[in-house]
Amino acid sequence: MKHTLFDIPPEADGRVLFEYLREQGIILQSDCGGRGTCGKCKVRVIKGRFGAAAAPSEPAIADKDGMILSCEAVCTGEPAVIEIPYGDRGEHEIAVRRATEQPETGASVRIGVAVDLGTTTIAAALVDITSGKTIGTCTKLNPQRTFGADVMSRISASREHLDELQSLALGAVREITEKLCADFAVSAPELITVAGNPTMLHLFCGVSPEGIGAYPFTPAFTHTRKMKGSELKLPAENIVVLPSASAFIGSDITAGAMLLNFDECDGPCLLLDMGTNCEMILKCNGEGLYTASAAAGPAMEGAGITCGVGGVRGAICRVRPEDAAGGISFDTVNDAPPVGICGSGLVDLITALLRTGKIDPTGYLEEEPFILCNGWDGKDIILTQGDVRAFQLSKSAIRAGIEALTAAGGIKVSDLKKIYIAGGLGYYIDKRNAAYVGMLPDSAIDITEAVGNSSLDGAISCLIDPECIKKAEQIADRCENVELNCSEVFNNGFIEHMMF
C-alpha cells in the first residue's frame, strides 16, 4: 500500500485543512465539494492535532482507523504531519497507451492533440495530423473534482474560485500534452482541439459559467473559440474549443454526433453520452435535431457512491453472478487490484443482486451493506442502501429523459432504429443489464451500440479535418433543446421508472 506524508506548517493556522491542501497542489477526492457529506477526503493524522471546523476549540473527530475528514478539520498552528493514502488508486496517474507501432518523423509531420475535457475524467489523444493516425492516448482524473463531482458544484465554486478552476484544467491539459509528446518523442503540437460540456469549456477558457447555473440557463458562449496556445500557457500553437448547442449540450455531443454521421442515419437514432449528466441528441425522420440533458447525477461516473471511483486503474468495471448461491466475480480496469467500483460495474452489480433476490423491485437491499470484495487498501468495497437509491434516481432520469425526448420529436421509443451509448459507460456497459435494471427499454437491446468516447474521437476528426469543425457547428445550430423539468412525460416517467 502506498501513502504520501505531508507536513502542515504553523503558518497554516486557522485554515481548513482541505482548502490548505488544495492550495498546495494536493488534490483530494471530494464528490461533495468539501461539504462533509461524501467522506472521501479523509487523511490520517501522524503527528499534531486539528480542530473541528464547526468548533475550532474542539478536536477534529477521527474514525476507528484514525482518519479525519480534511474538509471538517482546521489547522491549529501546531506543526503536524498527515498521511494521504493515494498511490495504488491511480487517481494522480496519467495512463498512457500506445496506438501505433512508431510515430512518423521528419519535418513534414504535423502533430496535434485532441482533448475530451470531462467533468470526471480528461482523455486525450496524440495525433499525426499528416497521416490521420492516432499515436497514443491517455486519461487522467479531472483535478477540479476537489470542488465537487458535478457541474453545478463547479459552477457554484466558480463564483470565488474561477481562476483556480481554470488553472486546474489548463494544468491537467498541459501535463497530459507534455507527457504524450515526451513519451512518444515528438515535437510540441501545432493544434489542440477541446471538446466537453459547456461548463467545463467555460472553465477551461476562464469564462464564468454562472449563467448556466440559474434560469434562464444562459451560457456566455456556445460558438467555436479559437485562441493561441500562448494565451492559455499551453504548449501548442493554436487551441480550438469546439462548438456547443446550449447551456447543457456541449461539444462532447456535437462532436460525437458529427463523428457518427447523424445526418446519414437510416431512420430515427439517438446518442446518449452517459457522463456526470446524461446528455442526449435525437434525430427524427426530418431535418430536426432534439437535445436534452437528464440530471442523472454523477452515480454513473462513480461519484456519490460509497466506494465509487472513475474509470481509473483498478476500477471494478464488470460484475457477474457465478452461481445460484449468490457468488459474484468481477473484472477491473487493467486487471489491477480493486480500488472501487465505476459506473458500468455498478450497473452489473445491481443487476446481479436483483437476479439473486438480494435487491427487491422497490430497491430495498436485503444485506446492507453488501460486501463485494476486499479492496487494495485492505478495506471492504461495499454497496449501501444509499448507493442503490442514488442509482435508482440516475437510471430513472435517463430512462424518463429518453421517453420525453422522443415524445418531443413526435415519435415513440419503439420507433428508434439505433441507440448509441458514449461517455463513461461507452466502453464497458452491458446493454442487457442496462435494460434489466430499467435504464434502457427492452426494445433497445438489439439496436444499442456502445461507441466508446465519441467526444474524443470527434475531437480527433476535427483535428485532422477542419471541415469536421464546420459540420459540428452546423449540428449545433440545428439543435432544439427540450427542457425536461417542464416535460410532463419526463416527470411521470421519472416516478414510474424508479422501481426495478
Short mmCIF file of C-alpha atoms in Angstrom, two decimals:
data_model
loop_
_atom_site.label_atom_id
_atom_site.label_comp_id
_atom_site.label_asym_id
_atom_site.label_seq_id
_atom_site.Cartn_x
_atom_site.Cartn_y
_atom_site.Cartn_z
CA MET A 1 0.00 0.00 0.00
CA LYS A 2 1.43 3.41 -0.95
CA HIS A 3 0.96 6.60 1.04
CA THR A 4 2.15 10.17 0.91
CA LEU A 5 3.27 12.02 4.04
CA PHE A 6 2.73 15.77 4.10
CA ASP A 7 3.89 18.37 6.63
CA ILE A 8 1.45 21.02 7.84
CA PRO A 9 3.41 24.10 8.97
CA PRO A 10 2.39 26.54 11.74
CA GLU A 11 1.63 29.15 9.05
CA ALA A 12 -1.50 27.16 8.13
CA ASP A 13 -3.08 28.15 11.47
CA GLY A 14 -6.83 28.70 11.15
CA ARG A 15 -7.10 27.25 7.65
CA VAL A 16 -9.47 24.43 6.78
CA LEU A 17 -7.12 21.51 6.08
CA PHE A 18 -8.90 20.50 2.85
CA GLU A 19 -8.56 24.03 1.41
CA TYR A 20 -4.95 24.38 2.54
CA LEU A 21 -4.01 21.08 0.87
CA ARG A 22 -5.75 22.12 -2.35
CA GLU A 23 -3.73 25.34 -2.44
CA GLN A 24 -0.56 23.27 -2.06
CA GLY A 25 -1.50 21.16 -5.07
CA ILE A 26 -2.76 18.17 -3.06
CA ILE A 27 -5.94 17.16 -4.86
CA LEU A 28 -8.20 15.05 -2.67
CA GLN A 29 -11.32 13.37 -3.99
CA SER A 30 -14.37 15.35 -2.86
CA ASP A 31 -17.65 14.42 -4.52
CA CYS A 32 -19.49 16.87 -2.25
CA GLY A 33 -17.11 19.76 -2.86
CA GLY A 34 -15.90 19.94 0.73
CA ARG A 35 -19.30 19.98 2.46
CA GLY A 36 -18.56 17.00 4.69
CA THR A 37 -21.12 14.61 3.21
CA CYS A 38 -19.23 12.22 0.91
CA GLY A 39 -16.49 11.12 3.30
CA LYS A 40 -13.84 10.82 0.57
CA CYS A 41 -11.31 13.44 1.66
CA LYS A 42 -10.03 11.54 4.69
CA VAL A 43 -6.43 11.73 5.85
CA ARG A 44 -4.65 10.14 8.81
CA VAL A 45 -3.03 12.31 11.47
CA ILE A 46 0.50 11.07 12.18
CA LYS A 47 1.61 13.98 14.33
CA GLY A 48 -0.03 17.09 15.77
CA ARG A 49 -3.67 17.97 16.18
CA PHE A 50 -6.52 19.63 14.29
CA GLY A 51 -9.63 21.44 15.43
CA ALA A 52 -13.19 20.83 14.25
CA ALA A 53 -14.27 23.28 11.53
CA ALA A 54 -17.64 23.83 13.24
CA ALA A 55 -15.99 24.48 16.62
CA PRO A 56 -12.22 25.07 16.27
CA SER A 57 -11.65 24.84 20.02
CA GLU A 58 -12.85 21.23 19.88
CA PRO A 59 -10.66 18.46 18.35
CA ALA A 60 -11.46 17.02 14.92
CA ILE A 61 -13.10 13.63 15.39
CA ALA A 62 -11.20 10.64 13.99
CA ASP A 63 -12.82 7.39 12.89
CA LYS A 64 -11.81 3.91 14.11
CA ASP A 65 -8.91 3.92 11.63
CA GLY A 66 -7.60 7.23 12.90
CA MET A 67 -8.79 9.12 9.80
CA ILE A 68 -10.31 12.62 9.83
CA LEU A 69 -12.30 14.46 7.17
CA SER A 70 -9.95 17.16 5.92
CA CYS A 71 -12.91 19.39 4.98
CA GLU A 72 -14.06 19.38 8.61
CA ALA A 73 -10.64 19.91 10.20
CA VAL A 74 -8.91 23.20 10.96
CA CYS A 75 -5.15 23.64 11.27
CA THR A 76 -4.20 24.76 14.80
CA GLY A 77 -0.79 26.32 14.28
CA GLU A 78 0.90 23.30 15.80
CA PRO A 79 3.28 21.56 13.36
CA ALA A 80 1.60 18.41 12.07
CA VAL A 81 2.14 15.51 9.71
CA ILE A 82 -0.65 13.76 7.85
CA GLU A 83 -0.75 10.61 5.74
CA ILE A 84 -2.64 10.69 2.44
CA PRO A 85 -3.49 7.26 1.00
CA TYR A 86 -3.12 7.61 -2.74
CA GLY A 87 -0.71 5.75 -4.99
CA ASP A 88 -2.32 2.45 -5.84
CA ARG A 89 -5.68 4.09 -6.55
CA GLY A 90 -4.20 5.66 -9.67
CA GLU A 91 -6.00 8.94 -9.02
CA HIS A 92 -3.00 11.09 -9.80
CA GLU A 93 -1.61 9.00 -12.62
CA ILE A 94 -1.74 9.67 -16.32
CA ALA A 95 -2.47 6.36 -18.02
CA VAL A 96 -0.78 6.36 -21.44
CA ARG A 97 -1.49 3.80 -24.15
CA ARG A 98 0.29 3.36 -27.47
CA ALA A 99 -1.98 3.30 -30.51
CA THR A 100 0.56 2.84 -33.34
CA GLU A 101 3.85 0.98 -33.55
CA GLN A 102 6.00 4.02 -34.17
CA PRO A 103 5.11 7.66 -34.93
CA GLU A 104 6.27 9.15 -38.20
CA THR A 105 9.26 11.51 -38.09
CA GLY A 106 10.50 14.32 -40.29
CA ALA A 107 9.89 17.99 -40.93
CA SER A 108 6.65 17.34 -42.83
CA VAL A 109 4.94 15.62 -39.88
CA ARG A 110 2.27 17.72 -38.17
CA ILE A 111 1.40 16.84 -34.58
CA GLY A 112 -1.86 17.61 -32.78
CA VAL A 113 -3.63 16.74 -29.54
CA ALA A 114 -7.36 16.14 -29.13
CA VAL A 115 -8.87 16.52 -25.67
CA ASP A 116 -12.15 15.39 -24.14
CA LEU A 117 -12.48 17.60 -21.06
CA GLY A 118 -14.88 15.57 -18.94
CA THR A 119 -16.25 16.55 -15.55
CA THR A 120 -14.73 13.42 -14.02
CA THR A 121 -12.07 12.27 -16.50
CA ILE A 122 -9.88 14.05 -19.03
CA ALA A 123 -8.98 11.94 -22.06
CA ALA A 124 -6.54 12.94 -24.79
CA ALA A 125 -5.04 11.60 -28.00
CA LEU A 126 -1.74 12.42 -29.69
CA VAL A 127 -2.33 12.51 -33.44
CA ASP A 128 -0.21 12.62 -36.56
CA ILE A 129 -2.33 15.13 -38.47
CA THR A 130 -0.48 14.37 -41.71
CA SER A 131 -1.42 10.69 -41.81
CA GLY A 132 -4.51 10.89 -39.63
CA LYS A 133 -3.14 8.20 -37.30
CA THR A 134 -3.51 8.31 -33.54
CA ILE A 135 -0.08 7.77 -31.99
CA GLY A 136 -1.15 7.34 -28.37
CA THR A 137 -3.90 8.13 -25.89
CA CYS A 138 -4.06 8.90 -22.19
CA THR A 139 -6.50 9.60 -19.38
CA LYS A 140 -6.34 11.49 -16.10
CA LEU A 141 -8.96 12.27 -13.50
CA ASN A 142 -10.04 15.89 -13.65
CA PRO A 143 -8.36 17.66 -10.70
CA GLN A 144 -11.32 20.06 -10.49
CA ARG A 145 -13.21 17.29 -8.68
CA THR A 146 -11.81 18.73 -5.47
CA PHE A 147 -14.55 21.34 -5.93
CA GLY A 148 -17.30 18.70 -6.31
CA ALA A 149 -18.33 15.85 -8.59
CA ASP A 150 -20.95 17.58 -10.76
CA VAL A 151 -21.18 20.68 -12.93
CA MET A 152 -23.48 22.55 -10.53
CA SER A 153 -20.84 22.23 -7.79
CA ARG A 154 -18.21 23.60 -10.18
CA ILE A 155 -20.49 26.47 -11.21
CA SER A 156 -21.08 27.35 -7.56
CA ALA A 157 -17.35 27.19 -6.83
CA SER A 158 -16.56 29.39 -9.84
CA ARG A 159 -18.05 32.41 -8.06
CA GLU A 160 -14.97 32.59 -5.83
CA HIS A 161 -12.51 30.19 -7.47
CA LEU A 162 -12.79 30.77 -11.23
CA ASP A 163 -9.07 31.38 -11.70
CA GLU A 164 -8.20 28.29 -9.68
CA LEU A 165 -10.64 26.10 -11.61
CA GLN A 166 -9.20 27.32 -14.90
CA SER A 167 -5.67 26.75 -13.63
CA LEU A 168 -6.50 23.15 -12.67
CA ALA A 169 -8.00 22.42 -16.10
CA LEU A 170 -5.16 24.06 -18.04
CA GLY A 171 -2.57 22.44 -15.81
CA ALA A 172 -4.01 18.99 -16.46
CA VAL A 173 -4.15 19.54 -20.24
CA ARG A 174 -0.60 20.92 -20.19
CA GLU A 175 0.66 17.93 -18.19
CA ILE A 176 -1.09 15.45 -20.48
CA THR A 177 0.22 17.14 -23.63
CA GLU A 178 3.79 17.31 -22.40
CA LYS A 179 3.77 13.68 -21.25
CA LEU A 180 2.36 12.41 -24.55
CA CYS A 181 4.95 14.34 -26.53
CA ALA A 182 7.78 13.19 -24.26
CA ASP A 183 6.71 9.53 -24.20
CA PHE A 184 6.49 9.36 -27.98
CA ALA A 185 9.44 11.68 -28.68
CA VAL A 186 7.55 14.14 -30.89
CA SER A 187 7.60 17.92 -31.10
CA ALA A 188 5.04 20.17 -29.42
CA PRO A 189 1.66 20.08 -31.18
CA GLU A 190 0.62 22.77 -33.60
CA LEU A 191 -3.05 22.39 -32.61
CA ILE A 192 -5.14 21.24 -29.64
CA THR A 193 -8.87 20.65 -30.12
CA VAL A 194 -11.04 20.55 -27.00
CA ALA A 195 -14.49 19.00 -26.58
CA GLY A 196 -16.55 18.91 -23.40
CA ASN A 197 -19.73 20.03 -21.73
CA PRO A 198 -20.39 23.79 -21.67
CA THR A 199 -19.43 24.27 -18.02
CA MET A 200 -16.06 22.56 -18.50
CA LEU A 201 -15.40 24.62 -21.65
CA HIS A 202 -16.22 27.87 -19.84
CA LEU A 203 -13.84 26.99 -17.00
CA PHE A 204 -11.13 25.98 -19.49
CA CYS A 205 -11.41 29.40 -21.14
CA GLY A 206 -11.56 31.26 -17.82
CA VAL A 207 -15.11 32.46 -18.51
CA SER A 208 -17.65 32.41 -15.69
CA PRO A 209 -20.29 29.68 -16.18
CA GLU A 210 -22.68 31.25 -13.62
CA GLY A 211 -25.28 31.96 -16.32
CA ILE A 212 -25.57 28.20 -16.88
CA GLY A 213 -26.42 27.58 -13.24
CA ALA A 214 -29.67 29.54 -12.97
CA TYR A 215 -32.76 30.20 -15.08
CA PRO A 216 -32.87 31.05 -17.97
CA PHE A 217 -29.62 28.98 -18.19
CA THR A 218 -27.66 31.25 -20.50
CA PRO A 219 -24.07 30.31 -21.40
CA ALA A 220 -21.58 33.09 -22.06
CA PHE A 221 -20.71 31.39 -25.36
CA THR A 222 -21.58 28.33 -27.44
CA HIS A 223 -19.66 29.12 -30.63
CA THR A 224 -16.27 27.75 -31.66
CA ARG A 225 -13.47 29.61 -29.89
CA LYS A 226 -10.00 29.89 -31.42
CA MET A 227 -7.05 31.02 -29.34
CA LYS A 228 -3.29 31.00 -29.36
CA GLY A 229 -1.64 28.48 -27.08
CA SER A 230 0.39 31.29 -25.55
CA GLU A 231 -2.82 32.93 -24.29
CA LEU A 232 -3.52 29.90 -22.12
CA LYS A 233 0.13 29.00 -21.49
CA LEU A 234 -0.35 25.69 -23.27
CA PRO A 235 2.42 24.03 -25.34
CA ALA A 236 0.68 24.34 -28.72
CA GLU A 237 0.50 26.97 -31.42
CA ASN A 238 -3.29 27.08 -31.62
CA ILE A 239 -6.25 25.98 -29.48
CA VAL A 240 -9.76 25.30 -30.84
CA VAL A 241 -12.64 24.86 -28.41
CA LEU A 242 -15.37 23.04 -30.31
CA PRO A 243 -18.98 24.34 -30.52
CA SER A 244 -21.78 23.68 -28.02
CA ALA A 245 -25.51 23.77 -28.71
CA SER A 246 -26.92 25.17 -25.45
CA ALA A 247 -26.27 25.56 -21.73
CA PHE A 248 -26.14 21.82 -21.09
CA ILE A 249 -25.42 20.37 -24.54
CA GLY A 250 -21.75 20.75 -25.27
CA SER A 251 -19.23 19.87 -27.93
CA ASP A 252 -18.99 16.38 -26.45
CA ILE A 253 -22.41 15.84 -28.05
CA THR A 254 -21.96 17.91 -31.23
CA ALA A 255 -18.58 16.33 -31.95
CA GLY A 256 -19.98 12.87 -31.24
CA ALA A 257 -23.00 13.39 -33.49
CA MET A 258 -20.70 14.65 -36.23
CA LEU A 259 -18.47 11.61 -35.85
CA LEU A 260 -21.42 9.20 -36.07
CA ASN A 261 -22.81 10.90 -39.20
CA PHE A 262 -26.18 11.59 -37.61
CA ASP A 263 -27.40 13.17 -40.82
CA GLU A 264 -26.98 9.85 -42.58
CA CYS A 265 -28.81 7.70 -40.01
CA ASP A 266 -31.39 5.42 -41.56
CA GLY A 267 -34.45 6.41 -39.56
CA PRO A 268 -34.66 7.89 -36.04
CA CYS A 269 -31.49 7.49 -33.97
CA LEU A 270 -30.37 8.56 -30.52
CA LEU A 271 -26.97 9.29 -28.97
CA LEU A 272 -26.64 9.08 -25.18
CA ASP A 273 -23.49 10.47 -23.62
CA MET A 274 -23.58 8.98 -20.12
CA GLY A 275 -21.18 11.01 -18.07
CA THR A 276 -21.81 13.06 -14.97
CA ASN A 277 -25.09 14.01 -16.63
CA CYS A 278 -26.75 12.13 -19.45
CA GLU A 279 -26.72 14.37 -22.49
CA MET A 280 -28.73 13.12 -25.45
CA ILE A 281 -29.40 14.06 -29.04
CA LEU A 282 -32.19 12.68 -31.24
CA LYS A 283 -32.52 12.68 -34.99
CA CYS A 284 -36.03 12.08 -36.24
CA ASN A 285 -37.15 11.45 -39.80
CA GLY A 286 -36.91 15.11 -40.80
CA GLU A 287 -34.09 17.62 -40.51
CA GLY A 288 -34.71 18.42 -36.87
CA LEU A 289 -32.30 17.51 -34.05
CA TYR A 290 -33.62 17.46 -30.50
CA THR A 291 -31.39 17.60 -27.44
CA ALA A 292 -31.84 17.24 -23.69
CA SER A 293 -29.74 16.82 -20.57
CA ALA A 294 -31.05 14.47 -17.92
CA ALA A 295 -29.88 15.45 -14.43
CA ALA A 296 -28.89 11.88 -13.70
CA GLY A 297 -26.33 12.87 -11.08
CA PRO A 298 -22.76 11.59 -11.01
CA ALA A 299 -23.51 7.99 -9.94
CA MET A 300 -22.69 6.60 -13.40
CA GLU A 301 -19.21 8.12 -13.05
CA GLY A 302 -18.73 6.51 -9.64
CA ALA A 303 -19.27 9.76 -7.72
CA GLY A 304 -21.77 9.93 -4.91
CA ILE A 305 -21.33 6.17 -4.41
CA THR A 306 -19.72 4.98 -1.16
CA CYS A 307 -16.91 3.08 -2.90
CA GLY A 308 -17.37 4.74 -6.27
CA VAL A 309 -14.45 5.77 -8.46
CA GLY A 310 -13.99 7.00 -12.02
CA GLY A 311 -12.68 4.75 -14.77
CA VAL A 312 -9.22 4.58 -13.20
CA ARG A 313 -6.80 1.68 -12.96
CA GLY A 314 -8.31 -0.92 -10.66
CA ALA A 315 -11.91 0.27 -11.00
CA ILE A 316 -14.36 -2.66 -10.96
CA CYS A 317 -15.88 -2.34 -14.42
CA ARG A 318 -17.70 -5.66 -14.90
CA VAL A 319 -19.57 -7.83 -12.39
CA ARG A 320 -21.33 -11.15 -12.96
CA PRO A 321 -23.07 -13.77 -10.80
CA GLU A 322 -21.12 -17.03 -10.60
CA ASP A 323 -23.71 -19.42 -9.19
CA ALA A 324 -27.23 -19.74 -7.81
CA ALA A 325 -25.86 -19.39 -4.29
CA GLY A 326 -25.11 -15.73 -4.94
CA GLY A 327 -21.37 -15.86 -5.68
CA ILE A 328 -20.08 -12.90 -7.67
CA SER A 329 -16.96 -12.39 -9.80
CA PHE A 330 -15.64 -9.19 -11.33
CA ASP A 331 -13.09 -7.58 -13.67
CA THR A 332 -11.11 -4.40 -13.06
CA VAL A 333 -9.60 -1.82 -15.39
CA ASN A 334 -6.12 -3.03 -16.40
CA ASP A 335 -6.70 -6.14 -14.23
CA ALA A 336 -5.29 -4.17 -11.30
CA PRO A 337 -6.20 -4.72 -7.61
CA PRO A 338 -9.70 -3.33 -6.98
CA VAL A 339 -9.87 0.29 -5.78
CA GLY A 340 -13.63 0.85 -6.06
CA ILE A 341 -16.50 0.50 -8.49
CA CYS A 342 -17.20 2.61 -11.58
CA GLY A 343 -20.46 3.16 -13.44
CA SER A 344 -20.54 0.06 -15.63
CA GLY A 345 -19.62 -2.13 -12.67
CA LEU A 346 -22.43 -0.54 -10.69
CA VAL A 347 -24.97 -1.41 -13.41
CA ASP A 348 -23.72 -5.01 -13.41
CA LEU A 349 -23.66 -5.31 -9.61
CA ILE A 350 -27.21 -4.00 -9.21
CA THR A 351 -28.33 -6.44 -11.92
CA ALA A 352 -26.62 -9.39 -10.21
CA LEU A 353 -28.21 -8.54 -6.86
CA LEU A 354 -31.64 -8.17 -8.47
CA ARG A 355 -31.30 -11.55 -10.18
CA THR A 356 -30.34 -13.26 -6.91
CA GLY A 357 -33.09 -11.54 -4.93
CA LYS A 358 -30.74 -9.52 -2.73
CA ILE A 359 -32.39 -6.34 -4.04
CA ASP A 360 -36.18 -6.36 -4.42
CA PRO A 361 -38.21 -4.46 -7.07
CA THR A 362 -38.54 -1.42 -4.78
CA GLY A 363 -34.76 -1.18 -4.44
CA TYR A 364 -34.58 -2.49 -0.90
CA LEU A 365 -31.16 -4.01 -0.22
CA GLU A 366 -31.58 -7.12 1.90
CA GLU A 367 -27.99 -7.33 3.13
CA GLU A 368 -26.75 -3.85 3.98
CA PRO A 369 -24.04 -3.10 3.37
CA PHE A 370 -23.36 -5.70 0.68
CA ILE A 371 -19.65 -6.57 0.67
CA LEU A 372 -18.37 -7.13 -2.85
CA CYS A 373 -14.69 -7.74 -2.11
CA ASN A 374 -11.64 -6.61 -0.21
CA GLY A 375 -10.02 -3.56 -1.77
CA TRP A 376 -6.41 -2.58 -2.45
CA ASP A 377 -6.08 -0.89 0.94
CA GLY A 378 -7.46 -3.81 2.96
CA LYS A 379 -10.88 -2.20 3.36
CA ASP A 380 -14.07 -3.76 2.01
CA ILE A 381 -15.59 -2.44 -1.22
CA ILE A 382 -19.28 -2.22 -0.37
CA LEU A 383 -22.67 -1.26 -1.73
CA THR A 384 -25.06 0.53 0.64
CA GLN A 385 -28.78 1.22 0.57
CA GLY A 386 -27.97 4.84 -0.19
CA ASP A 387 -25.92 3.73 -3.22
CA VAL A 388 -28.87 1.75 -4.57
CA ARG A 389 -31.17 4.77 -4.15
CA ALA A 390 -28.66 7.02 -5.93
CA PHE A 391 -28.54 4.51 -8.78
CA GLN A 392 -32.35 4.40 -8.96
CA LEU A 393 -32.51 8.19 -9.28
CA SER A 394 -29.88 8.12 -12.01
CA LYS A 395 -31.28 5.31 -14.12
CA SER A 396 -34.81 6.70 -13.79
CA ALA A 397 -33.74 10.12 -15.02
CA ILE A 398 -32.01 8.57 -18.04
CA ARG A 399 -34.99 6.40 -18.98
CA ALA A 400 -37.52 9.20 -18.48
CA GLY A 401 -35.29 11.56 -20.47
CA ILE A 402 -35.29 9.17 -23.42
CA GLU A 403 -39.09 8.99 -23.35
CA ALA A 404 -39.50 12.76 -23.05
CA LEU A 405 -37.05 13.48 -25.87
CA THR A 406 -38.66 11.03 -28.28
CA ALA A 407 -42.10 12.43 -27.40
CA ALA A 408 -40.86 15.94 -28.18
CA GLY A 409 -39.68 14.65 -31.55
CA GLY A 410 -43.11 13.19 -32.27
CA ILE A 411 -42.01 9.54 -32.20
CA LYS A 412 -42.15 6.59 -29.82
CA VAL A 413 -39.15 4.93 -28.24
CA SER A 414 -40.01 1.81 -30.23
CA ASP A 415 -39.56 3.84 -33.46
CA LEU A 416 -35.83 4.23 -32.84
CA LYS A 417 -33.61 2.36 -35.29
CA LYS A 418 -30.34 2.93 -33.46
CA ILE A 419 -29.17 3.95 -29.98
CA TYR A 420 -25.53 4.86 -29.42
CA ILE A 421 -24.07 4.92 -25.90
CA ALA A 422 -20.97 7.04 -25.38
CA GLY A 423 -19.14 8.57 -22.46
CA GLY A 424 -18.01 6.94 -19.25
CA LEU A 425 -20.19 3.89 -19.89
CA GLY A 426 -19.43 3.74 -23.59
CA TYR A 427 -16.67 1.15 -23.22
CA TYR A 428 -17.88 -1.35 -20.67
CA ILE A 429 -21.67 -1.13 -20.31
CA ASP A 430 -23.64 -4.37 -20.72
CA LYS A 431 -26.73 -3.28 -22.64
CA ARG A 432 -28.76 -6.28 -21.48
CA ASN A 433 -28.05 -5.39 -17.87
CA ALA A 434 -28.90 -1.75 -18.58
CA ALA A 435 -32.28 -2.91 -19.89
CA TYR A 436 -32.77 -5.32 -16.98
CA VAL A 437 -32.48 -2.52 -14.41
CA GLY A 438 -34.76 -0.27 -16.48
CA MET A 439 -32.20 2.26 -17.68
CA LEU A 440 -32.97 1.30 -21.28
CA PRO A 441 -36.21 -0.17 -22.67
CA ASP A 442 -36.18 -3.87 -23.56
CA SER A 443 -36.81 -2.92 -27.20
CA ALA A 444 -33.42 -1.17 -27.25
CA ILE A 445 -31.24 -4.22 -26.65
CA ASP A 446 -30.81 -5.25 -30.28
CA ILE A 447 -30.37 -1.70 -31.61
CA THR A 448 -27.96 -0.36 -28.97
CA GLU A 449 -24.27 0.04 -29.70
CA ALA A 450 -21.59 1.18 -27.25
CA VAL A 451 -19.29 3.56 -29.15
CA GLY A 452 -16.69 4.44 -26.52
CA ASN A 453 -15.58 8.03 -26.21
CA SER A 454 -17.24 9.62 -29.24
CA SER A 455 -16.40 13.06 -27.84
CA LEU A 456 -12.66 12.36 -28.05
CA ASP A 457 -12.97 10.62 -31.39
CA GLY A 458 -14.94 13.60 -32.71
CA ALA A 459 -12.24 15.97 -31.46
CA ILE A 460 -9.65 13.82 -33.28
CA SER A 461 -11.65 14.14 -36.52
CA CYS A 462 -11.78 17.93 -36.06
CA LEU A 463 -8.03 17.92 -35.52
CA ILE A 464 -7.40 16.10 -38.79
CA ASP A 465 -10.02 17.77 -40.97
CA PRO A 466 -11.19 21.40 -40.40
CA GLU A 467 -14.37 20.58 -42.36
CA CYS A 468 -15.44 18.45 -39.40
CA ILE A 469 -15.49 21.58 -37.24
CA LYS A 470 -17.92 23.14 -39.71
CA LYS A 471 -20.10 20.04 -39.59
CA ALA A 472 -20.14 20.16 -35.78
CA GLU A 473 -21.14 23.85 -35.98
CA GLN A 474 -23.99 23.00 -38.35
CA ILE A 475 -25.24 20.32 -35.94
CA ALA A 476 -25.06 22.76 -33.02
CA ASP A 477 -27.08 25.35 -34.97
CA ARG A 478 -29.85 22.85 -35.74
CA CYS A 479 -30.40 21.57 -32.22
CA GLU A 480 -33.69 22.29 -30.48
CA ASN A 481 -33.33 21.88 -26.73
CA VAL A 482 -36.05 20.16 -24.69
CA GLU A 483 -36.37 21.35 -21.06
CA LEU A 484 -37.02 18.11 -19.20
CA ASN A 485 -38.09 19.85 -15.99
CA CYS A 486 -41.05 21.28 -17.94
CA SER A 487 -41.97 17.93 -19.53
CA GLU A 488 -44.98 16.05 -18.15
CA VAL A 489 -43.68 12.92 -19.90
CA PHE A 490 -40.39 13.23 -18.03
CA ASN A 491 -41.94 13.93 -14.63
CA ASN A 492 -44.38 10.99 -14.92
CA GLY A 493 -41.73 8.67 -16.31
CA PHE A 494 -39.24 9.59 -13.60
CA ILE A 495 -41.63 8.38 -10.90
CA GLU A 496 -42.60 5.26 -12.86
CA HIS A 497 -39.05 4.10 -13.58
CA MET A 498 -37.76 4.45 -10.02
CA MET A 499 -38.88 0.86 -9.49
CA PHE A 500 -36.87 -2.04 -10.85
#
